[in-house]
Each structure stands twice: as structure tokens, then as C-alpha cells.
Amino acid sequence: MVKSAVLGFPRMGPNRELKKALEAHWAGKFSEAELQQAAKDLRLQNWQLQKSQGVDIIPSNDFSFYDQVLDHSVLFNVIPKRYQDEKLSFMQRYFAMARGNSTLPSQEMVKWFDSNYHFMRPEFSNSTEFKLVGTKPIDEFLEAKEAHILTRPVVIGPVSFLYLGKAEKGSQGLDPISLINKLLPVYEDLFRKLAAAGADWIQVDEAILVYDLPEKVRAAFKPAYERLSKAANVKILFTTYFGDLGNNVDIINGLPVAGVHLDLVRAPGQLGSILSLLNDSQILSAGVVDGRNIWKTNFKSAIEIVETAIKKFGKDRIIVASSSSLLHTPHTLDSEKKISEEIKDWFSFAVEKAKELSIIAKAVTNGPDSVRSELNNNTKSIEARKCSKITNDPAVRERQSSVTQDMHQRKSEFSARNKEQKQRLQLPLFPTTTIGSFPQTKEIRLARNKFRKGEITEQEYDSFIEKEIQAVVKFQEEIGLDVLVHGEPERNDMVQYFGEKLNGFVFTQNAWVQSYGSRCVQPPLIVGDISRPKEMTVKESKYAQSITNKPMKAMLTGPVTILAWSFPRDDIPRSVQCQQLALALRDEILDLEKAGLKVIQVDEPALRETCPLRKKDFPAYLEWAVNAFRLATAGVENDTQIHSHFCYSDFNEIFDAIRCLDADVVSIENSKSDLKLLSVFDSQNYPACIGPGIWDVHSPRVALLEEIQDRVREILKRVPAESLWINPDCGLKTRNWEETEASLKNMVAAARSAREEYKA
Ligand code: MET
Ligand SMILES: [Zn+2]
């Protein structure tokens, strides 16, 4: 029989119970014992839930108090010395590594592949002593067993664990992969203990196979799994996900593991090559239910894929599985009471996906008649979505088909535009500006909530927002900034705000997914063709410009970022969705221009993080991403100045793409990366204006005048004076007014002194 399997389940609980428990614990309101109990309840609930959906193979050790990679570091004693020296309890140390404490910063946090989940990067040193110092995977396996659920423990594979880590400060030059032989005995120990506890399979995640890997890393797999396969009487499911194995597929050839899991949602094409690589006793786990999105599975296509595999392997050697862990999907659709029934029928969250797995397994085991009504309903729902008016807007499609090359082209080259903009804006050397948002105070959040709930009228709300704008504008004039902003008080979130004003988006009540630790995000769902029914931001920006003589900068979130921070459609390419967003923004930008805004900023902080996992796929992605930005912005006159903003990651790699955006001014986060960004200017000849972030807005520390001055001098060694703008790293919404005022005053003073120095 074909079994169904889940690779991992969302941890937070149906109502983010884990988040609440964690935050209460951190606030000292919930003891460690209470936290442990809450976690235990959630685990049990999740196992039983999956069982009740009919899932045959249920994971354990997919739970985490913060992050599964950190769990492994702690389990294997990969604890940097700075955390070891402290007199901390086990949990205190764990949370210190996760979030820092009063004396220590946290470990580095990085993105988990191309998802919006973040993990704590393991740090290895020459003195790392691998030891199995915990029992978490075994405990959780036994906990489930006690509830009569035989789970399949999930562990991160040794090669991925090392590769995803880095050398600790002081051990520079150490390549973590060289530690593999020291690490393996610990895995052997763990596997023996899991086998002794009664596990018959272990899911070993080696997700790095979707990356371009150095030869040394590729070569580490075979010997490692030779050893692990002999370590204990337990079968290994060698698990990959998030894409195509590409050239790493040869690693599977002859690998001594009992089974292999493949992501056949993102990369269905790899099925053929794997089928011919596995030997006669190996099992294939076919990931046909998407672990990364919220759409109902198309049973017909999923079953087709599974049947192909069955033809070759027989029913007993095939498992039907989620493509990846369901960690990246919201918990259940059940709690959504506001989405229309028509649209709700298109979705499937984690609980519903678990059910889908068991239906597909039944269909292929006992024949389609055994689940006839489920299959029929699925066909109906898939058809309904395909034909729905919401999904297809002929006007949007028609507009897309008439997009021409010249719509991506500003009227003149930068140098000509620059002259006209100078003429019109009359800015000093080293113009100062901010990135958009000003402190989002309690009052602002309260007013927004009241308005949302209907407790204040639109008029009352509008006048509240106007007062906020007045205050922010006055403040900026007083401290002497050159290009002002309205402060974004009306915006809850830089993506949600736009999604709510566009056609094609749906918002949920409770569809949260973990981003890091206790932090969850609730991405909008893109369900249909996107268009702009009316102006989105003009009212606020126009008002702001009307109360000052200084140039006001209008703020928009760019097409790539709106797409990246939403759940995209799976029925048309992301490039098409991005172009729809670009057209909607193009209209907004032209309306802003008409309303008298001379400077318009289009933020694209997600441009880098949306890059594909493999280098070979970069050019195609960057082409549609850059084109979307250009399509959105290129309609304006020469003397309208287009800004863009980037933060969150290392932009050196895509600097060429940033140049191709053809923006007049870009501001880039740089203060955290120790001016690393600037090295780019040594090799690249950047034609337009640039504002490398001058201080780190993510820290409450006030930027000192001398610090900013030093930084400006450093930057001026590389950036021509006439191209340099002076601005913070990112928006100020998370800062308070005191810090903001102090830092901005220093920034303006630094700009003034730089003007003096430069003249001299
Ligand atoms: C994450 S980038 C944020 C840009 C936005 N304009 C802000 O200032 O908040
Ligand atoms: Zn930013």
C-alpha cells in the first residue's frame, strides 16, 4: 500500500499558542515548567490532528522553541564559547543564542533557503567538541509513542548542518565541512538511541542539495551516509526539498539509504532521473502536496505523478508526501470566517494538506472509486478557480499584452534627467533625506485600529492622519532635512497596505506563518489578476506636499517586494503577477506626478532575497524583476526624481541589476555590513546618485556626529561628491522619537560639515 507522510508541521498552534507562551515566558510571566507543558500539549495536539486526517507517517522533532537548526547546535554541543562561559540554565542558554540577553548578542540569523523562515546559523571553531548533550529527538519520539503514535523523527543531515554554518570569530579560515568526521560519531550515537527507542525510520534533511555546492561538500555525502547507514538498525529517508537537485542528482546514485524524498511540486521534472537511479529496495517519497503555498492540490496531476512512480516501483515502495515541511503554510483554513466561500474553496492550509495526502494515498492504493466524491469535489474546485472572474480579468490581460519595450524606458538618460531634476529641486550638495516611515507610536496604532473597527469615522481618522503628517513635516523642516517624507502613519505594513487597496488580493484572519522565533507573518494571498481600482497613496502625499515648500518624497512599495511578501498564485508565473503589480504602480506613480510630487521612492528591499537558489537562474529572474521596476517607474517626466531603497541583505551580488533599474537615487542599507557595500564602487562605475545608509536604524543606539562624519568621509573616498545622498539605513517606524530626533540631528549636522569640508 502507498502510505502518506508529512515532513513537518507548523509549530505555533491554531491560534499561535506557542508564540504567546514564549513571549509570556520571556516577559517572566510564564515559568519554564509552564512553557514546557504548553509545548507538550501543542505537540500532542499536532500529532493527533495529523492522525485524524489519516496521515500514515507523522513527524516528530519537527517542533522547536525557536528554530530547528539551533536545536541541533545545542543538541550537538555546537555552542560558542561566549555562551558556554555564562552561568545559564539549558533554556536560558538556548534563548541567549536565539535572541541574545543583557550581556550577549544573539547568534547570526539567516534566511532558510528561499523561504521567509529564518534560522540561527551554527558556529564552528577549531575547538568545537561535538557531543550528544541532549535528548530532544528521543524524548519527543517517546512522547508520541506514549500517545500511541509511532512517529518518524526529523533531523537535519550532517552535511547540511555543517554547510549552513560558519566559522566562529577567531577560527577564520576553518571550513566547517572539514569537521564532518568529528561530527559523524554524534549522529551515529543519536541514530542508535532513536533506534533503541523504537524508531524504524529517520527523516534526514539534506536540503542543501538544491544549491550549487562546492566539490568538497558534494564529496562529503557518500562517505557520511556509508557510515550512518551502518550505525543503527534504522532506515534513513534521505530528504531534499525546495527545488531541483540539478547536477547534485549524482549524489543519490548508489547512496546507501533506505529511501529518498524529492520535491515534485517545485521540480516535477526530476522524477524520471531519480526513478532510474534508485536500486530495487529503495523507497521513493514523492512530495506532491505543496509545503510552501496555500493552494489546494490538483489531485489529478498529483495522482498522475504518483502513478508514474508506482508503475516503476510498485505500491509498497512509494510514499505520498508533502513537498517540504508544512512549516511554511498556515495552520488551518477552518478559522477563516471572512473569506468568501467561493475563494475559500481554492485553499488548503496545513491541516487540509494533511488530509489531501491521505486522500491521494487512498486513491492510488485502493483505486479512484474509493475516494470518488473527494476526487470529484477537487476537480470541481480546481475548475471553478480556473474559470472564475476573480482569477481572470480580461482587462488586465489585455493591458499586459500591449506592454511595449519603450514603456520600460525613461524619456532621457540619467545625465540629462539629473540636470533637469537639479534645476527643479534646487538641492544642496549631499542632500539629506529619510527612507519613509517615522516612529509608529501607540497613538497611531490605536487610531488605525479604531478606524478599522468602525469606532471612529473616516473623517476623524483622516484628520488624525493629517495631524500626524503635519507634525512629521514640521519636525523635518525644523531639523533641516532637504527632501521630506510624510512619515507613513497610515500604513500598517508596507505590503498589506497596498494589497488591501488592489484587486486580486485576499486577506486572512489567522493565516500566520513563522518567520523567526515567536515572530509570525500573515502574508496576503494573491488570488487573481491584479489591478488598481483607485489612487492608493496620493491623498496623503499630496497633502504633505501642500504644507511645505521643500520637496516631498512620495513612498511606494515596489512590485517585486509586494509579490515576495505575499503568497503568490501557482497558476500563472510570478513574472506575470509582478508585471500586473508594476502596471498598477505605474498608474499610481503617474497620479502622484500629476498631483505635484517631484520625488517618488519605490522600495524594493526584497529584490535580493527573491533571487533563485541557483546561480544559473539569476539572469532570468533579474530580468523580469528589473523590468517590473522599470515598467512601474519609467512613465514619469525627466524632472521627476525616482528613488529606490534596498535593505536586509548583501546587495553586492546584484549590484548590476540595481544599476539596471535606472533609478535616479538609490539608498542601500550599509551601516551593518561594515562598509562592505562600498567595495562595489571600486569595481563598478555607478552612474546615478546613491545614499549608503549612514546609521543602523535597527538598533536603539543614537548615531553620534563623529561616527557619521567618519562614515561620510569613508564613503567619499569611493563615491563622487555630486552623487552622494545622506540618509539612514531604513525606515524609522520601529524607533522612538527621542532616538530619531537625536540621530537625525546628527545626520543633518554631519551633512552640513561635509559641505563645508568639501568646499574647503
Ligand atoms: C523594509 S524597507 C522599509 C521602507 C519603508 N519606506 C519604510 O521606511 O518603512
Ligand atoms: Zn528598508
mmCIF file of N, CA and C and ligand atoms in Angstrom, residues 435 494 565 601 603-605 645-648 667 669 697-698 729-731, ligand 2:
data_model
loop_
_atom_site.group_PDB
_atom_site.id
_atom_site.type_symbol
_atom_site.label_atom_id
_atom_site.label_comp_id
_atom_site.label_asym_id
_atom_site.label_seq_id
_atom_site.Cartn_x
_atom_site.Cartn_y
_atom_site.Cartn_z
ATOM 1 N N ILE A 435 14.086 57.360 4.851
ATOM 2 C CA ILE A 435 13.650 56.261 3.984
ATOM 3 C C ILE A 435 12.130 56.161 3.925
ATOM 4 N N MET A 494 4.138 47.585 4.912
ATOM 5 C CA MET A 494 4.417 48.118 3.587
ATOM 6 C C MET A 494 3.866 47.277 2.440
ATOM 7 N N TRP A 565 6.439 39.152 -0.556
ATOM 8 C CA TRP A 565 5.926 39.036 0.801
ATOM 9 C C TRP A 565 4.448 38.669 0.831
ATOM 10 N N GLN A 601 9.626 57.529 -4.330
ATOM 11 C CA GLN A 601 10.502 56.404 -3.987
ATOM 12 C C GLN A 601 9.737 55.094 -4.094
ATOM 13 N N ASP A 603 10.236 51.288 -3.020
ATOM 14 C CA ASP A 603 11.097 50.419 -2.204
ATOM 15 C C ASP A 603 11.138 48.996 -2.747
ATOM 16 N N GLU A 604 12.336 48.446 -2.857
ATOM 17 C CA GLU A 604 12.436 47.045 -3.271
ATOM 18 C C GLU A 604 13.365 46.250 -2.353
ATOM 19 N N PRO A 605 13.105 46.236 -1.040
ATOM 20 C CA PRO A 605 14.006 45.505 -0.150
ATOM 21 C C PRO A 605 14.063 44.000 -0.441
ATOM 22 N N HIS A 645 14.926 51.935 -2.711
ATOM 23 C CA HIS A 645 15.565 51.616 -1.435
ATOM 24 C C HIS A 645 15.718 50.112 -1.272
ATOM 25 N N PHE A 646 16.882 49.721 -0.730
ATOM 26 C CA PHE A 646 17.190 48.305 -0.539
ATOM 27 C C PHE A 646 17.748 48.076 0.853
ATOM 28 N N CYS A 647 17.274 47.039 1.501
ATOM 29 C CA CYS A 647 17.864 46.723 2.792
ATOM 30 C C CYS A 647 17.792 45.229 3.014
ATOM 31 N N TYR A 648 18.261 44.771 4.120
ATOM 32 C CA TYR A 648 18.171 43.370 4.560
ATOM 33 C C TYR A 648 19.248 42.427 4.072
ATOM 34 N N SER A 667 18.946 54.264 -2.173
ATOM 35 C CA SER A 667 19.503 54.212 -0.823
ATOM 36 C C SER A 667 19.648 52.734 -0.480
ATOM 37 N N GLU A 669 21.032 49.823 2.434
ATOM 38 C CA GLU A 669 21.479 49.533 3.793
ATOM 39 C C GLU A 669 22.956 49.169 3.744
ATOM 40 N N VAL A 697 19.317 51.711 11.738
ATOM 41 C CA VAL A 697 18.068 52.062 12.412
ATOM 42 C C VAL A 697 17.489 50.885 13.191
ATOM 43 N N HIS A 698 18.079 49.704 13.045
ATOM 44 C CA HIS A 698 17.526 48.560 13.759
ATOM 45 C C HIS A 698 18.039 48.485 15.190
ATOM 46 N N ASP A 729 19.638 54.027 7.239
ATOM 47 C CA ASP A 729 19.652 52.716 6.637
ATOM 48 C C ASP A 729 18.315 52.238 6.116
ATOM 49 N N CYS A 730 17.271 52.615 6.817
ATOM 50 C CA CYS A 730 15.935 52.076 6.546
ATOM 51 C C CYS A 730 14.918 52.994 7.239
ATOM 52 N N GLY A 731 13.659 52.616 7.172
ATOM 53 C CA GLY A 731 12.602 53.427 7.784
ATOM 54 C C GLY A 731 12.725 53.467 9.304
HETATM 55 ZN ZN ZN B 2 14.465 49.252 4.434
#
